[in-house]
Amino acid sequence: MALSGLEIYKQLPKTNCKDCGFPTCLAFAMKMATKQVSLDACPHVTDEGKAALESASRPPIQLVTIGTDEHEIKIGNETQLFRHEEKFHRPTAIAVTVSDTLDEAAIAERAETIGKLVMERVGTQVSVDLVAVDNQSGDPARFASAAKLAAEKSGLPCVLMSATAANLKKAAEAVSGQKPLLYISDPAEAEDAARVAKDEGCPLAVRADGLEALAELTPKITSAGVEEIVLDPGTRGLKPTLEALTTIRRLSLKNFRPLGYPTIAFTAEEDPTMQAVEASTYVAKYAGIVVTDAAEPWQLLPVLATRQDIYTDPQKPVAVEPKLYEVGEVSADSPVLVTTNFSLSYYSVEGEVEASRVPAYILSVDTEGTSVLTAWASDKFNAETISQALKKSEIEGKLSHKKLLLPGFVAVLSAGVEDESGWSVLIGPKEASGLPSYLKNQWKAV
Ligand code: SF4
């Protein structure tokens, strides 16, 4: 949490010695509050003052790292309750379960499937992050061998889930050096699990029944030397979990230290569609990790799409390069579709053109990454910008016609574009989903 200048000033020597290059301690404190100078510049601050400032400036939600090297996942360190106030920083990690009650071949097959859950959305790859190995057997040897196999076959960092600290130790040793997240489901075993986490250098997820119990538990975990903690409030089901996740986020942002950690949530729905709905809800509302049995791409794509949307910086729309794109084997007779350079708009159009199997040009106009209607409303998608983009693309020399297709929502621009560019304007469907039918049936007719 950012400290104010006065809060910093209280911890300084207040001698105004000027050794830091500032005329007074207060001036130094004010600069430090805006992060223009670091505490190191004051050689006289006491160890006590330093410790107090470091502790107070710790982020309200602890940063937790799971895995190593290129598979490293970081969660926590969030600073906002609402995305539009700044942005959310650390995307929710999605973990898919593997039970250690499965036989070896089934564990290997499921882990491999989980590792390959990589999908493309708006030009970006989205994927599952973690494999969650569940010690449903209760057997330590079985758990350890399932952990090793799942890590190897999925290529992902693990969440190791057990009710027993001793079993967690066995499994953690089996994937030693890979920094799995240890999850202890029995609160009575949490302190023993903390000792395992400390020995193995792993973060620890703890469960307690309710937030009060959780707030009492976390100081015991930190006393055992584990700082990287993940919280499970013990709720299952959409409503209570959503309430608990929201309360934890609110309290942590108020600097309530015992709950200042990222959270883990579990889908409990049995209906496959509802599993996706439940997981997406937890992504939208504050879960650091969502653990789910859902392993079908159709279930996970909406979850990953929600994550991509929520964790996109709202101040910086995701844009594609504004230029002329060719989809398929274009020819002089191919249609020309005009859209903006907002990623979602562009890729929606591109996906539908591909689906239509009608080769086409897509002219992406520079609207600073805003969508068709937003760009039209802010006058970035108008007759002039469309005409300029057409000219710059030099498409005219590639075609036997001078017809372009405008999105149906901005039909109002057609006369202006015709006047400004000299091209004939056709009005396409309002939604990109209408393009395949339009291109196959109507385009040929004009
Ligand atoms: S060096 Fe430290 S004690 Fe001296 S003026 Fe700067 S902040 Fe104050």
XYZ file of C-alpha atoms and ligand atoms in Angstrom:
454
model
C 0.000 0.000 0.000
C 1.440 3.388 -0.913
C 2.414 5.445 2.120
C 1.708 9.130 2.443
C 4.520 11.635 2.914
C 3.492 12.206 6.525
C 3.507 8.484 7.316
C 7.035 8.246 5.926
C 8.123 11.414 7.743
C 7.165 9.897 11.113
C 9.838 7.224 10.627
C 12.632 9.639 9.608
C 15.175 11.171 12.067
C 13.672 14.703 11.654
C 17.084 16.383 11.976
C 16.933 18.179 8.614
C 20.637 17.429 8.142
C 20.355 17.698 4.319
C 22.647 14.694 3.723
C 20.027 13.229 1.405
C 20.189 16.291 -0.816
C 16.846 17.680 0.372
C 16.513 20.723 2.654
C 14.292 18.942 5.195
C 13.216 15.459 6.224
C 9.671 16.395 5.239
C 10.747 17.348 1.706
C 12.560 14.012 1.447
C 9.476 12.165 2.718
C 7.226 13.861 0.175
C 9.580 12.867 -2.665
C 9.734 9.337 -1.337
C 5.933 9.113 -1.258
C 5.891 9.783 -4.998
C 8.654 7.199 -5.505
C 11.109 9.754 -6.860
C 13.725 8.841 -4.275
C 14.451 5.716 -2.252
C 14.974 5.341 1.478
C 18.638 4.423 0.862
C 19.316 8.115 0.217
C 18.931 8.823 3.938
C 21.972 7.389 5.755
C 20.550 8.179 9.199
C 17.250 6.305 9.286
C 17.232 3.759 12.120
C 16.842 0.014 11.571
C 13.539 0.279 13.401
C 12.309 3.028 11.064
C 13.507 1.078 8.048
C 11.692 -2.069 9.164
C 8.508 -0.115 9.861
C 8.591 1.501 6.440
C 9.354 -1.744 4.636
C 6.538 -3.528 6.427
C 4.078 -0.697 5.842
C 4.987 -0.449 2.175
C 4.512 -4.182 1.601
C 1.824 -4.684 -1.029
C -1.615 -5.263 0.538
C -1.792 -8.662 -1.134
C 1.352 -10.770 -0.913
C 3.012 -11.792 -4.164
C 3.170 -15.584 -4.463
C 5.290 -17.435 -7.028
C 4.526 -20.991 -8.117
C 6.793 -22.980 -10.433
C 10.141 -22.007 -11.852
C 11.758 -20.639 -14.985
C 9.501 -20.249 -18.024
C 6.567 -21.914 -16.238
C 6.664 -19.543 -13.288
C 3.227 -18.226 -12.257
C 2.834 -15.158 -10.072
C -0.372 -14.290 -8.260
C -1.292 -11.563 -5.773
C 0.168 -8.064 -5.513
C -3.164 -6.583 -6.555
C -3.924 -3.048 -5.495
C -7.461 -2.331 -6.691
C -10.984 -3.446 -5.945
C -12.281 -2.305 -9.323
C -10.450 -2.866 -12.550
C -11.258 0.583 -13.979
C -9.526 2.304 -11.036
C -6.190 1.251 -12.534
C -5.927 -2.349 -13.720
C -5.584 -5.850 -12.324
C -2.006 -7.067 -12.487
C -1.693 -10.822 -12.024
C -4.093 -12.947 -14.054
C -5.901 -15.702 -12.169
C -4.072 -19.005 -12.595
C -6.276 -21.819 -13.872
C -5.573 -25.279 -12.431
C -7.176 -28.482 -13.718
C -7.358 -31.500 -11.437
C -5.890 -34.983 -11.713
C -6.855 -37.525 -9.066
C -4.227 -39.883 -7.705
C -6.901 -42.610 -7.623
C -6.507 -42.977 -11.401
C -4.148 -45.611 -12.726
C -0.813 -44.570 -14.147
C -1.905 -44.548 -17.782
C -4.990 -42.459 -17.020
C -2.960 -39.938 -14.985
C -0.466 -39.621 -17.823
C -3.213 -39.186 -20.405
C -5.144 -36.585 -18.418
C -1.979 -34.647 -17.526
C -0.931 -34.604 -21.163
C -4.369 -33.332 -22.151
C -4.161 -30.577 -19.512
C -0.717 -29.530 -20.743
C -2.104 -29.152 -24.253
C -5.036 -26.937 -23.268
C -3.745 -23.996 -25.264
C -6.208 -21.963 -27.302
C -6.071 -18.864 -29.438
C -8.249 -15.861 -28.804
C -7.970 -12.444 -30.463
C -4.538 -13.322 -31.786
C -3.165 -14.371 -28.385
C -2.555 -17.805 -26.962
C -4.458 -18.533 -23.763
C -3.831 -21.655 -21.714
C -4.244 -23.536 -18.471
C -1.434 -22.748 -16.023
C -1.328 -25.477 -13.403
C -2.037 -29.152 -12.910
C -3.714 -29.819 -9.541
C -2.880 -33.272 -8.208
C -5.478 -34.397 -5.698
C -4.510 -36.929 -3.021
C -7.972 -38.519 -3.014
C -6.426 -41.936 -2.346
C -4.941 -40.735 0.946
C -1.907 -42.830 0.099
C 1.448 -40.987 0.261
C 3.347 -43.156 -2.232
C 0.540 -43.029 -4.753
C 0.297 -39.260 -4.328
C 4.031 -38.784 -4.839
C 4.121 -40.875 -7.979
C 1.003 -39.123 -9.384
C 2.625 -35.718 -8.718
C 5.815 -36.722 -10.530
C 3.920 -38.160 -13.493
C 1.460 -35.255 -13.782
C 4.257 -32.670 -13.657
C 6.263 -34.535 -16.267
C 3.400 -35.212 -18.680
C 1.705 -31.823 -18.432
C 4.889 -29.750 -18.359
C 3.074 -27.435 -15.924
C 3.772 -26.430 -12.320
C 1.720 -28.371 -9.758
C -0.737 -27.659 -7.026
C -0.370 -30.603 -4.626
C -3.578 -31.078 -2.645
C -3.869 -33.266 0.429
C -5.447 -33.398 3.873
C -2.173 -34.634 5.348
C 1.069 -32.722 5.794
C 3.147 -35.899 5.646
C 1.667 -36.777 2.261
C 2.386 -33.282 0.986
C 6.002 -33.755 2.010
C 6.276 -36.981 -0.037
C 4.731 -35.378 -3.111
C 6.790 -32.178 -2.775
C 9.954 -34.273 -2.610
C 8.878 -36.097 -5.787
C 8.812 -32.787 -7.689
C 11.670 -31.236 -5.754
C 13.028 -27.999 -7.222
C 9.817 -27.280 -9.173
C 8.281 -25.056 -6.486
C 4.754 -26.517 -6.437
C 1.989 -24.883 -4.432
C 1.188 -27.109 -1.460
C -2.486 -27.087 -0.498
C -3.487 -28.480 2.888
C -7.213 -29.060 3.190
C -7.288 -29.989 6.894
C -6.798 -26.865 9.059
C -5.503 -29.067 11.903
C -2.557 -30.067 9.690
C -1.771 -26.514 8.537
C 1.117 -25.824 10.910
C 2.779 -29.140 10.058
C 2.250 -28.329 6.379
C 3.904 -24.946 6.972
C 7.035 -26.726 8.204
C 6.988 -28.856 5.040
C 6.558 -25.754 2.876
C 9.449 -24.039 4.684
C 11.739 -27.081 4.243
C 10.829 -27.496 0.574
C 10.848 -23.770 -0.263
C 7.239 -23.908 -1.502
C 4.262 -21.577 -1.123
C 1.406 -22.937 0.974
C -2.357 -22.724 0.503
C -4.331 -23.104 3.717
C -8.008 -23.734 4.275
C -10.052 -22.667 7.266
C -13.760 -22.614 7.915
C -14.558 -18.948 7.606
C -12.584 -15.745 7.441
C -12.072 -15.370 11.192
C -10.491 -18.788 11.418
C -8.383 -17.978 8.371
C -7.207 -14.687 9.914
C -6.177 -16.588 13.054
C -4.350 -19.221 11.030
C -2.136 -17.096 8.763
C 0.017 -15.555 11.553
C 0.858 -19.110 12.656
C 1.982 -19.925 9.106
C 4.184 -16.839 8.871
C 5.628 -17.649 12.312
C 6.716 -20.984 10.846
C 8.705 -19.022 8.255
C 6.328 -19.188 5.271
C 5.464 -15.812 3.747
C 3.986 -17.003 0.458
C 0.475 -18.013 1.538
C -2.702 -18.615 -0.465
C -6.106 -18.490 1.231
C -9.023 -20.905 0.921
C -11.949 -19.561 2.968
C -13.453 -23.055 3.048
C -16.605 -22.099 1.150
C -17.919 -24.223 -1.700
C -20.597 -23.110 -4.156
C -21.005 -19.868 -6.066
C -22.697 -17.496 -3.620
C -20.708 -18.115 -0.415
C -17.429 -18.310 -2.325
C -18.087 -15.089 -4.176
C -18.928 -13.361 -0.883
C -15.782 -14.696 0.781
C -13.479 -13.756 -2.112
C -14.918 -10.256 -2.225
C -14.628 -9.757 1.530
C -11.020 -10.955 1.520
C -10.156 -8.544 -1.288
C -11.862 -5.639 0.485
C -10.188 -6.334 3.821
C -6.756 -6.929 2.314
C -6.910 -3.622 0.454
C -7.676 -1.973 3.793
C -4.348 -3.411 4.886
C -5.786 -6.123 7.116
C -2.581 -8.132 7.133
C -3.879 -11.559 8.217
C -5.924 -11.751 5.012
C -3.415 -9.968 2.769
C -2.792 -12.952 0.500
C -4.101 -14.207 -2.850
C -6.974 -16.673 -2.789
C -7.755 -20.100 -4.198
C -11.284 -21.131 -5.227
C -12.678 -24.505 -6.272
C -15.544 -25.163 -8.656
C -18.162 -27.348 -7.010
C -20.810 -27.520 -9.739
C -21.310 -30.931 -11.322
C -22.991 -29.700 -14.477
C -20.185 -29.127 -17.024
C -21.606 -25.842 -18.300
C -22.075 -24.515 -14.788
C -18.478 -25.458 -13.959
C -17.374 -23.007 -16.643
C -19.777 -20.358 -15.333
C -18.562 -20.842 -11.773
C -14.888 -20.720 -12.762
C -15.422 -17.582 -14.861
C -17.169 -15.897 -11.931
C -14.232 -16.526 -9.620
C -11.853 -15.204 -12.281
C -13.908 -12.030 -12.511
C -14.112 -11.617 -8.760
C -10.750 -11.888 -7.181
C -9.598 -15.523 -7.188
C -5.820 -15.839 -7.478
C -6.198 -19.478 -8.528
C -9.260 -21.377 -9.722
C -9.124 -25.155 -9.397
C -11.581 -27.063 -11.564
C -12.329 -30.542 -12.864
C -13.346 -28.963 -16.182
C -10.863 -30.130 -18.794
C -12.755 -29.718 -22.049
C -11.641 -26.886 -24.345
C -15.260 -25.708 -24.743
C -15.470 -25.346 -20.944
C -12.141 -23.595 -20.548
C -12.260 -21.179 -23.471
C -14.907 -18.938 -21.836
C -12.949 -19.023 -18.568
C -9.723 -18.036 -20.297
C -11.544 -15.411 -22.370
C -12.981 -13.901 -19.188
C -9.502 -13.805 -17.708
C -8.094 -12.168 -20.802
C -10.794 -9.495 -20.714
C -10.566 -8.796 -16.993
C -6.785 -8.555 -16.947
C -6.438 -6.373 -20.020
C -5.404 -2.854 -19.072
C -8.624 -0.821 -19.510
C -6.522 2.251 -20.368
C -4.806 0.444 -23.246
C -7.099 -1.304 -25.698
C -5.545 -4.334 -27.363
C -4.928 -3.366 -30.941
C -3.754 -4.972 -34.164
C -1.550 -3.182 -36.654
C -3.739 -0.939 -38.813
C -3.152 -2.186 -42.355
C -4.579 -4.285 -45.158
C -4.877 -7.982 -44.340
C -5.454 -10.822 -46.774
C -7.545 -13.790 -45.656
C -7.322 -16.802 -47.959
C -6.284 -16.796 -51.640
C -7.474 -13.304 -52.531
C -7.974 -12.193 -56.138
C -8.994 -9.045 -58.006
C -12.655 -9.937 -57.380
C -12.314 -10.405 -53.630
C -14.437 -8.302 -51.304
C -12.903 -5.566 -49.140
C -14.186 -5.425 -45.563
C -13.489 -2.387 -43.435
C -13.175 -2.535 -39.664
C -11.197 -0.895 -36.857
C -7.884 -1.985 -35.355
C -9.469 -3.050 -32.051
C -8.256 -6.648 -31.664
C -11.619 -8.086 -30.800
C -13.273 -6.377 -33.783
C -10.527 -7.406 -36.171
C -10.318 -11.038 -35.043
C -14.108 -11.394 -34.986
C -14.206 -10.314 -38.635
C -11.194 -12.426 -39.564
C -12.659 -15.531 -37.882
C -15.967 -15.165 -39.731
C -14.252 -14.556 -43.084
C -12.203 -17.706 -42.544
C -15.361 -19.596 -41.651
C -17.057 -18.371 -44.844
C -14.195 -19.713 -47.008
C -14.608 -16.631 -49.207
C -11.142 -15.074 -49.600
C -11.290 -11.405 -48.668
C -9.283 -8.314 -47.831
C -9.772 -6.767 -44.404
C -8.810 -3.133 -44.071
C -8.087 -2.383 -40.436
C -8.373 1.377 -39.871
C -6.309 3.012 -37.132
C -8.826 3.956 -34.428
C -6.323 3.739 -31.570
C -7.563 0.272 -30.725
C -11.194 1.188 -30.199
C -14.184 -0.786 -31.466
C -16.413 0.208 -34.382
C -19.105 2.044 -32.438
C -16.711 3.606 -29.920
C -14.462 4.817 -32.741
C -17.428 6.160 -34.686
C -18.747 7.983 -31.590
C -15.326 9.542 -30.955
C -14.907 10.444 -34.645
C -11.939 8.135 -35.180
C -13.847 5.943 -37.642
C -15.203 8.382 -40.184
C -15.246 9.071 -43.914
C -11.853 10.734 -43.778
C -9.993 8.067 -41.763
C -11.503 5.254 -43.853
C -10.619 6.993 -47.110
C -7.075 7.686 -45.931
C -6.635 4.042 -44.918
C -7.879 2.902 -48.334
C -5.413 5.177 -50.086
C -2.496 4.172 -47.861
C -3.201 0.461 -48.404
C -2.768 0.845 -52.191
C -5.461 -1.774 -52.603
C -7.010 -0.122 -55.615
C -4.327 -1.489 -57.951
C -5.044 -5.042 -56.798
C -8.742 -5.062 -57.606
C -11.085 -5.177 -60.576
C -13.749 -3.302 -58.600
C -14.042 -0.343 -56.209
C -16.517 -1.651 -53.664
C -16.029 -1.843 -49.951
C -18.104 -3.307 -47.183
C -18.850 -1.181 -44.114
C -20.086 -2.658 -40.821
C -23.870 -2.367 -40.601
C -23.681 -0.338 -37.380
C -22.059 2.572 -39.227
C -24.242 2.575 -42.336
C -24.625 6.285 -41.666
C -21.054 6.790 -42.919
C -21.721 5.375 -46.378
C -22.510 8.615 -48.248
C -19.528 10.422 -46.716
C -17.149 7.557 -47.537
C -18.400 7.427 -51.127
C -17.903 11.184 -51.538
C -14.491 11.230 -49.873
C -13.018 8.078 -51.457
C -14.858 7.603 -54.718
C -15.565 3.974 -53.768
C -19.014 2.352 -53.755
C -20.092 1.410 -50.288
C -22.025 -1.742 -49.450
C -23.593 -2.127 -46.052
C -22.622 -5.368 -44.358
C -24.264 -7.078 -41.394
C -24.225 -5.391 -38.000
C -22.545 -8.341 -36.324
C -19.477 -10.173 -37.646
C -21.409 -13.419 -37.231
C -23.553 -12.373 -40.205
C -20.548 -12.211 -42.547
C -20.368 -15.835 -43.770
C -23.940 -15.728 -45.015
C -23.436 -12.250 -46.523
C -20.209 -13.160 -48.303
C -21.556 -16.427 -49.680
C -24.952 -15.153 -50.789
C -24.996 -11.395 -51.214
C -21.450 -10.470 -52.159
C -21.557 -12.589 -55.297
C -24.825 -10.961 -56.266
C -23.479 -7.414 -56.410
S 19.335 12.613 5.255
Fe 17.675 11.749 6.457
S 17.759 12.873 8.361
Fe 18.905 14.076 6.893
S 17.438 15.492 5.996
Fe 17.490 13.719 4.702
S 15.844 12.500 5.470
Fe 16.306 13.928 7.081
